[in-house]
């Protein structure tokens, strides 16, 4: 029975998330469409019980599942209209623009990642929530809400002196409530949906940038971060916050990339045989309208960062750190002041709403126990030494040293080593690498500043978990590291070069007839030599005209 | 052939990463151990409470026992007073094994109200949960004087997590 309930919920998430995604008119490849739809569906589901609570509607199975169904139906009206207009065949083509392909050397990575995903899902399903922060707040509230049909329940009559977890975002409570009502006694399994969706998205994002072999290694290193892996089956806010924040940055950087190198990756299956790496990266995708997609990327990024803020309110401060590069991009685009201001208001609106609804409206006007967020702010702001101490502590205790290795494995060491190598040997960073490096620096500075502003945000717990956000950012920087890109190109070139006697391979009895694809200095790929029969034709995707320099 | 060679490289890369320094220790003690756990758990016939007992350990079992005893005593509104954790740590030295749950967590476990010695509602306490090396007992608090006496006993032990 619960399997059926799970698949029905999954379907609802997929449909409602797709409805939201469709509003942005982003043309994405199938893996992105499905994973983003699920993630948006989970985010919406986490908001609906909270919204019902704000409207003083009882939280029963009928009202909650009814609202989920209603949201899925309403959000899919534009989809339905578009299918009617363009025809079902066109709609199906837009969903599945290219054939799904897995290469043989991806299989070992998929096996080991699949193993770790399976173990995580099992623990999510089988074991009850364990973290103290969940048990002394959201999990308890959700459990009682199942019986009392309200988030503002008898839990608040208990002595809550030792905890402030009851004041945290309703994100967790709502999702726990939905899954408990669906028959999962421990809830939690929504976290596996977030985990799997994000994993698939990230792997595809990496595969788009580098050779699948490199993407596989990077993905494995990302998985082998002990602390973060634990939070793929321990419900709390930080893993989900990391996911939505990262996705926000991903689409923001797409926007910065001015219509090129699209996530609308019809173009960019890096592993696809015969498709050259450099070529696959360049130029807008076939049939894209770069201008439209670019703006959509921007607002979609705003929505995703808004969701991250809804999950953890202090994300708003981190989001603001991305205003300077946004302004710079708008200046480059010669956007008028009025238009830029309007665009930025719309960009930050979801974040402001996520912040206001959870920390102002709900805490101050709904909960019976009040929480003065203002009272938590450091009142010695002129004393900057704790700020520098915090930066120093983050570096010496959380980023380097034995404890850091136990938390994150070697991911930050690898990032630092390849950063230094790139600086020394390449002496320049490409635009994407610069963007991700900026994000890393902004997160480091922002988290340090938050720890100084809010002394409650302790180093070993809150800051540590907030640093999850740096992990996928570091991985994306690595995927854009020029040295790894060169290695990727070298592997692809070698892979695309047929065996020949000269290159030490091939069948001795057969003459070498195959063409070689060669990367020219201008970044184009040309086929050289060979006969018609054996030449692998490398066709640039339509619209890939210019290579950005 | 090249695909095959790259597959071998992929296996080698995975082997290297899984055995590199701390990764090796962690992989064995966590994901690999979780797999071993899974092989046992998949055949378990434990119900929800059984799984929770296994996961939350002895404290959860104690809390359920408290709930049972309180139900048997038929007290309309039992409020359980917990000894401070600093008392377990500094005086009895049993904190590694036993600790008093937070009132919020106790409510989640049992649906009963619990208080710490510094709680604003401490005067409502009508039971005291005592944990020692010898065992666990739930003593009734019969009057405010007795409660005050108990609180004085624990005065030098501030409540902590």
XYZ file of C-alpha atoms in Angstrom:
710
model
C 0.000 0.000 0.000
C 2.747 2.417 0.943
C 4.488 1.680 -2.372
C 1.382 2.872 -4.175
C 1.200 5.934 -1.919
C 4.846 6.660 -2.654
C 4.401 6.472 -6.408
C 1.266 8.608 -6.268
C 3.148 11.239 -4.304
C 6.041 11.000 -6.728
C 3.639 11.526 -9.605
C 2.089 14.538 -7.888
C 5.526 16.048 -7.262
C 6.537 15.409 -10.845
C 3.373 16.957 -12.270
C 3.237 20.006 -10.044
C 6.981 20.574 -10.416
C 6.717 20.249 -14.173
C 3.904 22.777 -14.121
C 6.174 25.275 -12.362
C 9.102 24.501 -14.656
C 6.919 24.948 -17.710
C 6.081 28.495 -16.620
C 9.726 29.444 -17.150
C 9.825 28.090 -20.698
C 13.257 26.627 -20.163
C 14.131 24.051 -22.757
C 15.969 21.406 -20.818
C 17.111 17.939 -21.570
C 15.074 15.102 -20.113
C 17.301 14.379 -17.108
C 17.093 18.021 -16.036
C 13.359 18.260 -16.672
C 12.559 15.222 -14.556
C 14.932 15.994 -11.692
C 14.015 19.670 -11.511
C 10.309 18.821 -11.690
C 10.661 16.461 -8.758
C 12.675 18.956 -6.753
C 10.191 21.732 -7.464
C 7.360 19.364 -6.595
C 8.975 18.557 -3.242
C 9.467 22.265 -2.577
C 5.839 23.003 -3.407
C 4.679 20.113 -1.221
C 6.736 21.512 1.644
C 4.906 24.804 1.280
C 1.289 23.674 0.956
C 0.634 22.408 4.517
C 2.323 25.573 5.770
C 0.048 27.655 3.562
C -3.003 25.765 4.851
C -1.814 26.495 8.368
C -1.442 30.192 7.559
C -5.052 30.103 6.332
C -6.143 28.325 9.527
C -7.305 25.260 7.577
C -7.128 21.941 9.424
C -4.287 19.708 8.290
C -6.022 16.457 7.508
C -5.217 13.868 4.857
C -8.074 15.277 2.788
C -6.964 18.913 2.893
C -3.271 18.140 2.385
C -3.563 15.614 -0.429
C -6.437 17.621 -1.891
C -4.263 20.719 -2.033
C -1.443 18.723 -3.634
C -3.776 17.403 -6.337
C -5.329 20.818 -6.858
C -1.909 22.460 -7.204
C -0.809 19.817 -9.727
C -3.966 20.336 -11.769
C -3.865 24.135 -11.700
C -0.168 24.334 -12.496
C -0.615 22.042 -15.456
C -3.336 24.105 -17.130
C -0.690 26.078 -19.104
C 0.954 22.762 -20.029
C -2.350 21.409 -21.265
C -3.016 24.585 -23.277
C 0.429 24.378 -24.802
C -0.066 20.694 -25.705
C -3.360 21.579 -27.341
C -1.710 24.357 -29.301
C 1.446 22.595 -30.398
C 0.240 19.012 -30.534
C 1.198 16.059 -28.403
C 4.005 14.939 -30.712
C 5.789 18.275 -30.326
C 5.281 18.127 -26.580
C 6.753 14.630 -26.443
C 9.704 15.729 -28.534
C 10.321 18.642 -26.173
C 10.354 16.227 -23.234
C 12.639 13.668 -24.853
C 14.804 15.636 -27.261
C 17.556 13.039 -27.534
C 18.147 9.391 -26.924
C 19.346 8.341 -23.512
C 22.816 6.818 -23.675
C 25.134 5.289 -21.103
C 28.699 4.465 -22.040
C 30.361 1.287 -20.852
C 32.913 3.111 -18.706
C 30.165 4.977 -16.882
C 28.750 1.731 -15.587
C 31.366 1.183 -12.819
C 30.644 4.667 -11.479
C 26.915 4.177 -11.722
C 27.293 0.912 -9.821
C 29.225 2.370 -6.907
C 27.069 5.505 -6.773
C 23.973 3.335 -7.065
C 25.193 1.260 -4.138
C 25.631 4.339 -1.962
C 22.263 5.714 -3.066
C 20.555 2.420 -2.254
C 22.069 2.231 1.220
C 21.001 5.814 1.885
C 17.432 5.206 0.689
C 17.136 2.102 2.837
C 18.231 3.962 5.953
C 15.851 6.787 5.144
C 12.996 4.342 4.853
C 13.819 1.893 7.613
C 15.192 3.999 10.456
C 13.429 6.760 12.375
C 14.803 10.322 12.389
C 17.685 10.543 14.811
C 19.193 13.987 14.827
C 18.477 15.873 18.016
C 17.562 19.002 16.028
C 14.785 17.090 14.285
C 13.474 15.255 17.347
C 13.289 18.351 19.512
C 11.390 20.354 16.901
C 10.112 19.576 13.414
C 9.777 15.806 13.709
C 7.921 16.061 17.008
C 5.642 18.812 15.683
C 4.857 16.748 12.571
C 4.143 13.608 14.594
C 1.726 15.492 16.829
C 0.210 17.347 13.861
C -0.893 13.980 12.430
C -3.126 13.579 15.511
C -4.043 17.188 16.187
C -4.341 18.439 12.574
C -2.388 21.619 13.155
C 1.256 22.690 13.193
C 0.528 24.825 16.232
C -0.159 21.929 18.531
C 0.347 20.657 22.081
C 4.092 20.425 21.494
C 4.240 24.140 22.280
C 2.812 23.492 25.761
C 5.890 21.494 26.705
C 8.939 23.031 28.346
C 11.012 24.092 25.340
C 13.767 25.804 27.280
C 16.487 23.598 25.863
C 15.622 23.968 22.186
C 14.882 26.531 19.493
C 14.163 23.953 16.815
C 10.430 24.627 17.005
C 11.098 28.018 15.399
C 12.769 26.674 12.292
C 11.193 26.602 8.849
C 8.011 24.541 8.332
C 9.758 22.907 5.347
C 10.671 19.804 7.289
C 7.459 19.643 9.311
C 5.283 19.834 6.208
C 7.134 17.096 4.347
C 7.234 14.843 7.382
C 3.521 15.389 7.869
C 2.721 14.493 4.245
C 4.741 11.299 4.318
C 3.464 10.227 7.724
C -0.101 10.726 6.475
C 0.806 8.681 3.391
C 1.657 5.731 5.624
C 5.376 6.102 6.231
C 5.717 6.042 10.035
C 9.093 7.767 9.951
C 8.392 10.071 7.011
C 11.826 10.902 5.701
C 11.616 9.219 2.307
C 11.110 12.616 0.650
C 14.772 13.206 1.409
C 15.661 10.313 -0.884
C 13.683 11.979 -3.666
C 15.721 15.144 -3.157
C 18.945 13.139 -2.947
C 18.386 11.039 -6.061
C 17.094 13.957 -8.128
C 20.033 16.102 -7.165
C 22.500 13.304 -7.821
C 21.158 12.769 -11.326
C 21.150 16.497 -11.999
C 24.686 16.989 -10.754
C 26.045 14.021 -12.677
C 24.511 15.362 -15.859
C 25.865 18.832 -15.143
C 29.356 17.401 -14.687
C 29.033 15.167 -17.721
C 28.145 18.219 -19.744
C 31.440 19.821 -18.836
C 33.959 17.027 -18.766
C 34.544 13.524 -19.980
C 32.273 10.957 -18.279
C 35.322 9.351 -16.702
C 36.282 12.624 -14.996
C 32.621 13.328 -14.202
C 32.394 9.898 -12.554
C 35.471 10.492 -10.411
C 34.224 13.948 -9.380
C 30.834 12.542 -8.525
C 32.405 9.796 -6.430
C 34.520 12.340 -4.563
C 31.374 14.363 -3.965
C 29.633 11.292 -2.537
C 32.622 10.418 -0.367
C 32.111 13.432 1.887
C 31.263 11.667 5.147
C 29.319 14.487 6.755
C 27.175 15.303 3.773
C 26.484 11.670 2.944
C 25.096 11.183 6.457
C 22.585 13.946 5.814
C 21.228 12.147 2.762
C 19.333 9.913 5.190
C 19.129 12.125 8.274
C 16.400 14.680 7.822
C 17.451 18.224 8.520
C 17.523 21.472 6.627
C 21.054 21.758 5.381
C 21.168 19.111 2.672
C 18.002 20.394 1.010
C 19.189 23.975 1.463
C 22.413 23.053 -0.309
C 20.515 21.459 -3.194
C 18.265 24.427 -3.935
C 20.988 27.009 -3.367
C 23.320 25.174 -5.722
C 20.632 24.878 -8.375
C 19.935 28.588 -8.002
C 23.594 29.391 -8.567
C 23.734 26.967 -11.465
C 20.961 28.773 -13.309
C 22.273 32.169 -12.284
C 25.596 31.317 -13.888
C 23.733 30.118 -16.961
C 22.263 33.566 -17.103
C 25.745 35.076 -16.823
C 26.874 32.878 -19.681
C 24.849 35.038 -22.042
C 22.834 32.530 -23.944
C 25.704 30.150 -24.498
C 26.632 26.804 -23.034
C 23.093 26.065 -22.150
C 21.648 23.769 -19.570
C 19.202 23.174 -22.324
C 21.674 20.516 -23.090
C 20.344 19.221 -26.341
C 23.863 20.009 -27.330
C 25.981 18.773 -24.637
C 26.200 15.101 -23.969
C 29.898 15.092 -23.365
C 30.175 11.406 -23.439
C 28.354 10.943 -26.701
C 30.716 9.269 -29.061
C 31.840 11.327 -31.979
C 30.833 14.571 -30.420
C 33.864 16.567 -29.622
C 34.215 18.026 -26.198
C 35.095 21.571 -27.114
C 32.440 21.676 -29.733
C 29.768 20.321 -27.468
C 30.364 23.072 -24.980
C 30.048 25.967 -27.315
C 27.089 27.841 -28.608
C 23.396 27.874 -27.893
C 21.424 24.739 -28.437
C 19.453 23.881 -31.477
C 16.229 25.748 -31.657
C 16.878 27.830 -28.585
C 15.910 31.397 -28.306
C 18.891 32.540 -26.276
C 17.435 35.846 -25.124
C 14.295 34.310 -23.716
C 16.122 31.460 -22.074
C 18.626 33.792 -20.544
C 15.995 35.843 -18.726
C 14.169 32.680 -17.734
C 17.384 31.306 -16.257
C 17.687 34.439 -14.146
C 14.196 34.312 -12.697
C 14.339 30.560 -12.275
C 17.548 31.023 -10.283
C 15.694 33.575 -8.144
C 12.934 31.051 -7.441
C 15.400 28.305 -6.500
C 17.351 30.582 -4.158
C 13.984 31.636 -2.728
C 13.234 27.992 -1.938
C 16.646 27.690 -0.285
C 15.788 30.763 1.812
C 12.446 29.254 2.772
C 14.380 26.229 4.065
C 17.031 28.246 5.915
C 16.247 31.899 6.343
C 19.855 33.097 6.637
C 20.339 32.066 2.995
C 18.888 35.489 2.180
C 22.138 37.089 3.348
C 24.153 34.714 1.187
C 21.909 35.411 -1.800
C 22.611 39.127 -1.471
C 26.309 38.424 -1.950
C 25.511 37.549 -5.557
C 24.084 40.985 -6.253
C 27.457 42.478 -7.391
C 28.018 39.955 -10.206
C 24.352 40.304 -11.185
C 24.748 44.069 -11.433
C 27.932 43.591 -13.411
C 26.169 41.289 -15.853
C 23.324 43.768 -16.197
C 25.803 46.555 -16.808
C 27.517 44.515 -19.508
C 24.112 43.958 -21.009
C 23.488 47.740 -20.898
C 20.232 47.248 -19.068
C 18.576 50.508 -18.042
C 18.572 51.318 -14.337
C 14.807 50.907 -14.125
C 14.817 47.556 -15.877
C 17.736 46.296 -13.794
C 16.040 47.385 -10.574
C 12.799 45.690 -11.565
C 14.622 42.513 -12.603
C 16.515 42.424 -9.320
C 13.392 42.975 -7.264
C 11.756 40.076 -9.069
C 14.883 37.988 -8.588
C 15.002 38.541 -4.842
C 11.240 38.474 -4.331
C 11.015 34.699 -3.706
C 13.877 34.946 -1.201
C 12.261 37.876 0.577
C 8.938 36.009 0.646
C 10.651 32.850 1.939
C 12.292 34.877 4.667
C 9.250 36.945 5.608
C 6.739 34.096 5.732
C 8.844 31.886 7.982
C 10.681 34.266 10.290
C 8.328 37.211 10.488
C 4.735 36.286 9.760
C 4.704 32.737 11.118
C 6.941 33.245 14.138
C 5.465 36.548 15.237
C 1.812 36.133 14.402
C 1.043 32.429 14.518
C 3.234 30.592 17.008
C 2.164 30.810 20.648
C 5.798 31.144 21.747
C 7.644 34.086 20.304
C 11.174 34.190 19.113
C 13.014 37.450 18.864
C 15.403 36.987 15.958
C 16.664 40.557 16.425
C 17.753 39.676 19.939
C 20.126 37.061 18.565
C 22.228 39.547 16.655
C 25.707 40.335 17.944
C 25.564 43.722 19.683
C 29.316 44.389 19.484
C 29.471 45.019 15.784
C 32.337 47.484 16.067
C 34.588 44.743 17.371
C 35.838 42.990 14.256
C 38.280 40.621 15.881
C 35.649 37.845 16.366
C 34.896 38.118 12.656
C 38.497 37.424 11.684
C 38.680 34.770 14.365
C 35.686 33.078 12.774
C 37.301 33.159 9.328
C 40.433 31.733 10.843
C 38.482 28.999 12.662
C 36.592 28.017 9.523
C 39.874 27.697 7.675
C 41.901 25.917 10.344
C 39.186 23.677 11.778
C 36.585 23.102 9.106
C 38.512 23.399 5.870
C 41.898 21.983 6.768
C 43.255 19.464 9.231
C 42.182 16.043 10.374
C 38.700 17.048 11.500
C 38.046 18.594 8.091
C 39.093 15.350 6.391
C 36.691 13.443 8.621
C 33.947 15.845 7.593
C 34.548 16.302 3.887
C 37.142 13.776 2.830
C 39.698 15.317 0.494
C 37.343 17.410 -1.603
C 38.640 20.791 -0.415
C 42.261 19.662 -0.622
C 41.708 18.514 -4.188
C 39.958 21.780 -5.037
C 42.796 23.804 -3.538
C 45.466 21.743 -5.309
C 43.818 22.044 -8.704
C 43.124 25.732 -8.130
C 46.807 26.372 -7.425
C 47.839 24.213 -10.376
C 45.492 26.112 -12.677
C 46.782 29.442 -11.384
C 50.395 28.384 -11.865
C 50.272 26.477 -15.120
C 47.337 27.946 -17.005
C 47.455 31.422 -15.446
C 43.874 32.194 -16.251
C 40.460 30.926 -15.286
C 37.626 30.514 -17.736
C 34.392 32.337 -17.083
C 32.561 29.387 -15.589
C 35.467 28.574 -13.297
C 35.550 32.217 -12.186
C 31.840 32.128 -11.410
C 32.152 29.025 -9.245
C 35.247 30.403 -7.548
C 33.331 33.575 -6.780
C 30.560 31.435 -5.279
C 33.073 29.557 -3.124
C 34.600 32.804 -1.870
C 31.175 34.391 -1.290
C 30.012 31.395 0.720
C 33.173 31.341 2.811
C 32.981 35.071 3.530
C 29.221 34.993 4.006
C 29.208 32.068 6.414
C 32.002 33.629 8.453
C 30.120 36.917 8.626
C 26.902 35.156 9.609
C 28.714 33.348 12.396
C 29.965 36.694 13.654
C 26.591 38.433 13.319
C 24.638 35.582 14.894
C 26.683 34.102 17.740
C 24.107 31.281 17.990
C 25.427 30.021 14.684
C 28.181 27.956 16.231
C 31.177 26.720 14.320
C 31.048 22.977 14.812
C 27.365 22.501 14.138
C 25.585 25.286 12.283
C 28.497 26.652 10.256
C 29.735 23.164 9.549
C 26.401 22.092 8.105
C 25.992 25.393 6.254
C 29.260 24.548 4.529
C 27.471 21.770 2.639
C 26.673 24.511 0.158
C 30.344 24.775 -0.721
C 30.606 21.125 -1.762
C 28.734 21.062 -5.079
C 30.148 24.505 -5.825
C 33.671 23.113 -5.383
C 32.800 20.158 -7.622
C 31.473 22.451 -10.338
C 34.629 24.530 -10.103
C 36.641 21.340 -10.592
C 34.503 20.456 -13.595
C 35.489 23.827 -15.071
C 39.126 23.627 -14.059
C 41.171 24.085 -17.214
C 43.546 21.245 -16.382
C 40.699 18.789 -15.969
C 39.092 20.155 -19.118
C 42.346 19.553 -21.006
C 42.507 16.055 -19.615
C 38.900 15.558 -20.699
C 39.744 16.758 -24.194
C 42.783 14.516 -24.351
C 40.722 11.468 -23.368
C 38.000 12.367 -25.862
C 40.559 12.911 -28.639
C 42.210 9.596 -27.862
C 38.834 7.917 -27.699
C 37.765 9.359 -31.037
C 40.991 8.410 -32.751
C 40.619 4.958 -34.278
C 43.171 2.317 -33.543
C 45.980 2.316 -36.079
C 49.322 0.599 -36.431
C 51.015 3.927 -35.964
C 49.248 4.568 -32.726
C 50.004 1.100 -31.513
C 46.634 -0.565 -31.907
C 44.045 -1.798 -34.358
C 43.774 -5.053 -36.239
C 46.917 -5.676 -38.193
C 45.046 -7.079 -41.159
C 42.871 -4.037 -41.733
C 44.036 -0.815 -43.336
C 43.302 2.290 -41.371
C 40.508 3.990 -43.169
C 38.874 5.890 -40.418
C 38.828 9.626 -40.233
C 40.219 11.433 -37.237
C 38.451 14.316 -35.619
C 40.921 17.039 -34.855
C 40.506 20.043 -32.640
C 41.751 23.154 -34.382
C 43.106 26.193 -32.608
C 39.899 28.059 -33.298
C 38.034 25.421 -31.368
C 36.380 23.804 -34.364
C 36.445 20.110 -34.940
C 37.255 18.897 -38.393
C 37.337 15.428 -39.840
C 40.710 14.581 -41.391
C 41.498 11.700 -43.748
C 39.697 8.354 -44.063
C 37.110 7.072 -46.412
C 33.485 8.001 -46.594
C 32.411 4.669 -45.164
C 34.447 4.915 -42.041
C 34.354 8.595 -41.328
C 32.539 9.544 -38.205
C 30.718 12.634 -39.107
C 30.863 15.339 -36.492
C 27.995 17.662 -36.967
C 27.888 20.776 -34.887
C 24.526 21.366 -33.300
C 22.441 23.882 -35.116
C 22.972 27.395 -33.994
C 26.466 26.781 -32.700
C 28.037 29.537 -34.595
C 30.475 31.349 -32.427
C 32.896 30.257 -29.863
C 33.165 32.513 -26.891
C 36.603 33.720 -26.051
C 38.424 -1.756 -27.331
C 39.012 1.806 -26.174
C 35.728 1.700 -24.346
C 36.914 -1.448 -22.605
C 40.202 0.177 -21.635
C 38.354 3.206 -20.281
C 36.119 0.847 -18.310
C 39.216 -0.672 -16.739
C 40.467 2.835 -15.965
C 37.090 3.579 -14.364
C 37.392 0.513 -12.117
C 40.948 1.497 -11.220
C 39.882 5.072 -10.421
C 37.095 3.815 -8.167
C 39.463 1.430 -6.434
C 41.972 4.222 -5.816
C 39.359 6.667 -4.489
C 37.738 4.072 -2.221
C 41.086 3.184 -0.694
C 42.742 6.575 -0.545
C 43.623 7.519 3.042
C 40.617 8.279 5.200
C 38.196 7.346 2.399
C 39.076 3.681 2.912
C 38.343 3.739 6.651
C 35.168 5.691 6.185
C 33.826 3.550 3.381
C 34.354 0.397 5.414
C 32.864 1.800 8.601
C 29.899 3.562 7.001
C 28.481 2.599 3.583
C 29.883 -0.950 3.692
C 28.709 -1.384 7.289
C 25.286 0.011 6.354
C 25.077 -2.659 3.684
C 25.800 -5.328 6.285
C 23.102 -3.779 8.474
C 20.709 -3.830 5.559
C 21.242 -7.532 5.034
C 20.141 -8.101 8.634
C 17.400 -5.466 8.716
C 15.634 -6.612 5.563
C 14.649 -9.852 7.305
C 13.765 -8.216 10.621
C 10.241 -8.610 11.879
C 10.483 -5.657 14.252
C 7.518 -3.326 14.434
C 7.778 0.461 14.548
C 8.400 0.556 18.306
C 10.950 -2.223 18.028
C 12.900 -0.323 15.379
C 12.748 2.844 17.481
C 13.979 0.949 20.549
C 16.882 -0.378 18.542
C 17.705 3.028 17.082
C 17.204 5.277 20.100
C 18.636 2.822 22.589
C 18.143 2.475 26.295
C 16.815 5.998 26.882
C 13.873 5.377 24.608
C 13.138 2.095 26.392
C 13.238 3.887 29.752
C 10.859 6.555 28.448
C 8.385 3.899 27.308
C 8.645 2.208 30.711
C 7.875 5.535 32.382
C 4.839 5.877 30.154
C 3.621 2.399 31.119
C 4.089 2.993 34.847
C 2.385 6.387 34.671
C -0.540 4.794 32.844
C -0.788 2.051 35.466
C -0.826 4.590 38.281
C -3.710 6.327 36.557
C -2.514 9.830 37.282
C -4.563 12.364 35.338
C -1.650 14.515 34.240
C 1.728 12.993 35.015
C 4.654 15.420 34.845
C 8.056 13.772 35.069
C 11.004 15.555 36.614
C 14.384 14.540 35.214
C 17.664 14.672 37.051
C 20.197 17.051 35.465
C 22.587 15.529 32.971
C 25.485 17.243 34.708
C 24.624 15.108 37.757
C 25.009 11.960 35.642
C 28.215 13.295 34.191
C 29.949 14.746 37.252
C 28.554 12.737 40.131
C 27.441 9.331 38.860
C 29.734 9.190 35.826
C 27.130 7.369 33.770
C 26.502 10.063 31.171
C 28.120 7.978 28.435
C 25.361 5.385 28.853
C 22.446 7.318 30.314
C 21.186 10.826 29.965
C 17.910 12.490 30.649
C 15.952 13.353 27.505
C 14.982 16.912 26.730
C 11.337 17.565 27.655
C 10.621 18.153 23.949
C 12.081 14.795 22.938
C 10.397 13.050 25.880
C 7.071 14.414 24.675
C 7.813 13.069 21.200
C 8.680 9.645 22.603
C 5.804 9.295 25.043
C 3.274 12.100 24.736
C 3.932 12.884 28.415
C 5.128 16.146 29.866
C 8.625 16.220 31.293
C 10.471 18.995 33.089
C 14.030 19.802 33.964
C 15.012 21.238 37.318
C 15.105 24.746 35.874
C 11.840 24.523 33.937
C 9.216 27.211 34.574
C 6.704 24.387 35.081
C 8.857 22.442 37.495
C 6.339 22.936 40.314
C 3.882 20.769 38.369
C 6.199 17.740 38.613
C 4.569 14.749 40.304
C 7.102 12.059 39.438
C 10.879 11.906 39.610
C 12.831 9.700 37.262
C 15.978 8.450 38.965
C 18.696 6.736 37.017
C 21.710 5.179 38.724
C 24.183 2.381 38.148
C 21.819 0.088 40.036
C 18.828 0.789 37.848
C 15.965 3.115 37.049
C 13.073 4.117 39.286
C 10.077 6.359 38.971
C 9.256 7.888 42.361
C 6.110 9.760 43.112
C 6.470 13.327 44.370
C 3.778 13.665 46.956
C 3.915 17.329 47.967
C 5.602 20.657 47.169
C 7.965 20.282 50.147
C 9.288 17.017 48.819
C 9.706 18.599 45.383
C 11.625 21.485 46.901
C 13.871 19.039 48.737
C 14.604 17.233 45.499
C 15.366 20.469 43.703
C 17.753 21.495 46.474
C 19.585 18.195 46.082
C 20.321 18.962 42.453
C 20.965 22.667 42.905
C 24.654 22.447 42.152
C 24.045 20.508 38.939
C 22.774 22.810 36.191
C 20.623 21.143 33.538
C 22.494 20.528 30.305
C 21.889 18.576 27.140
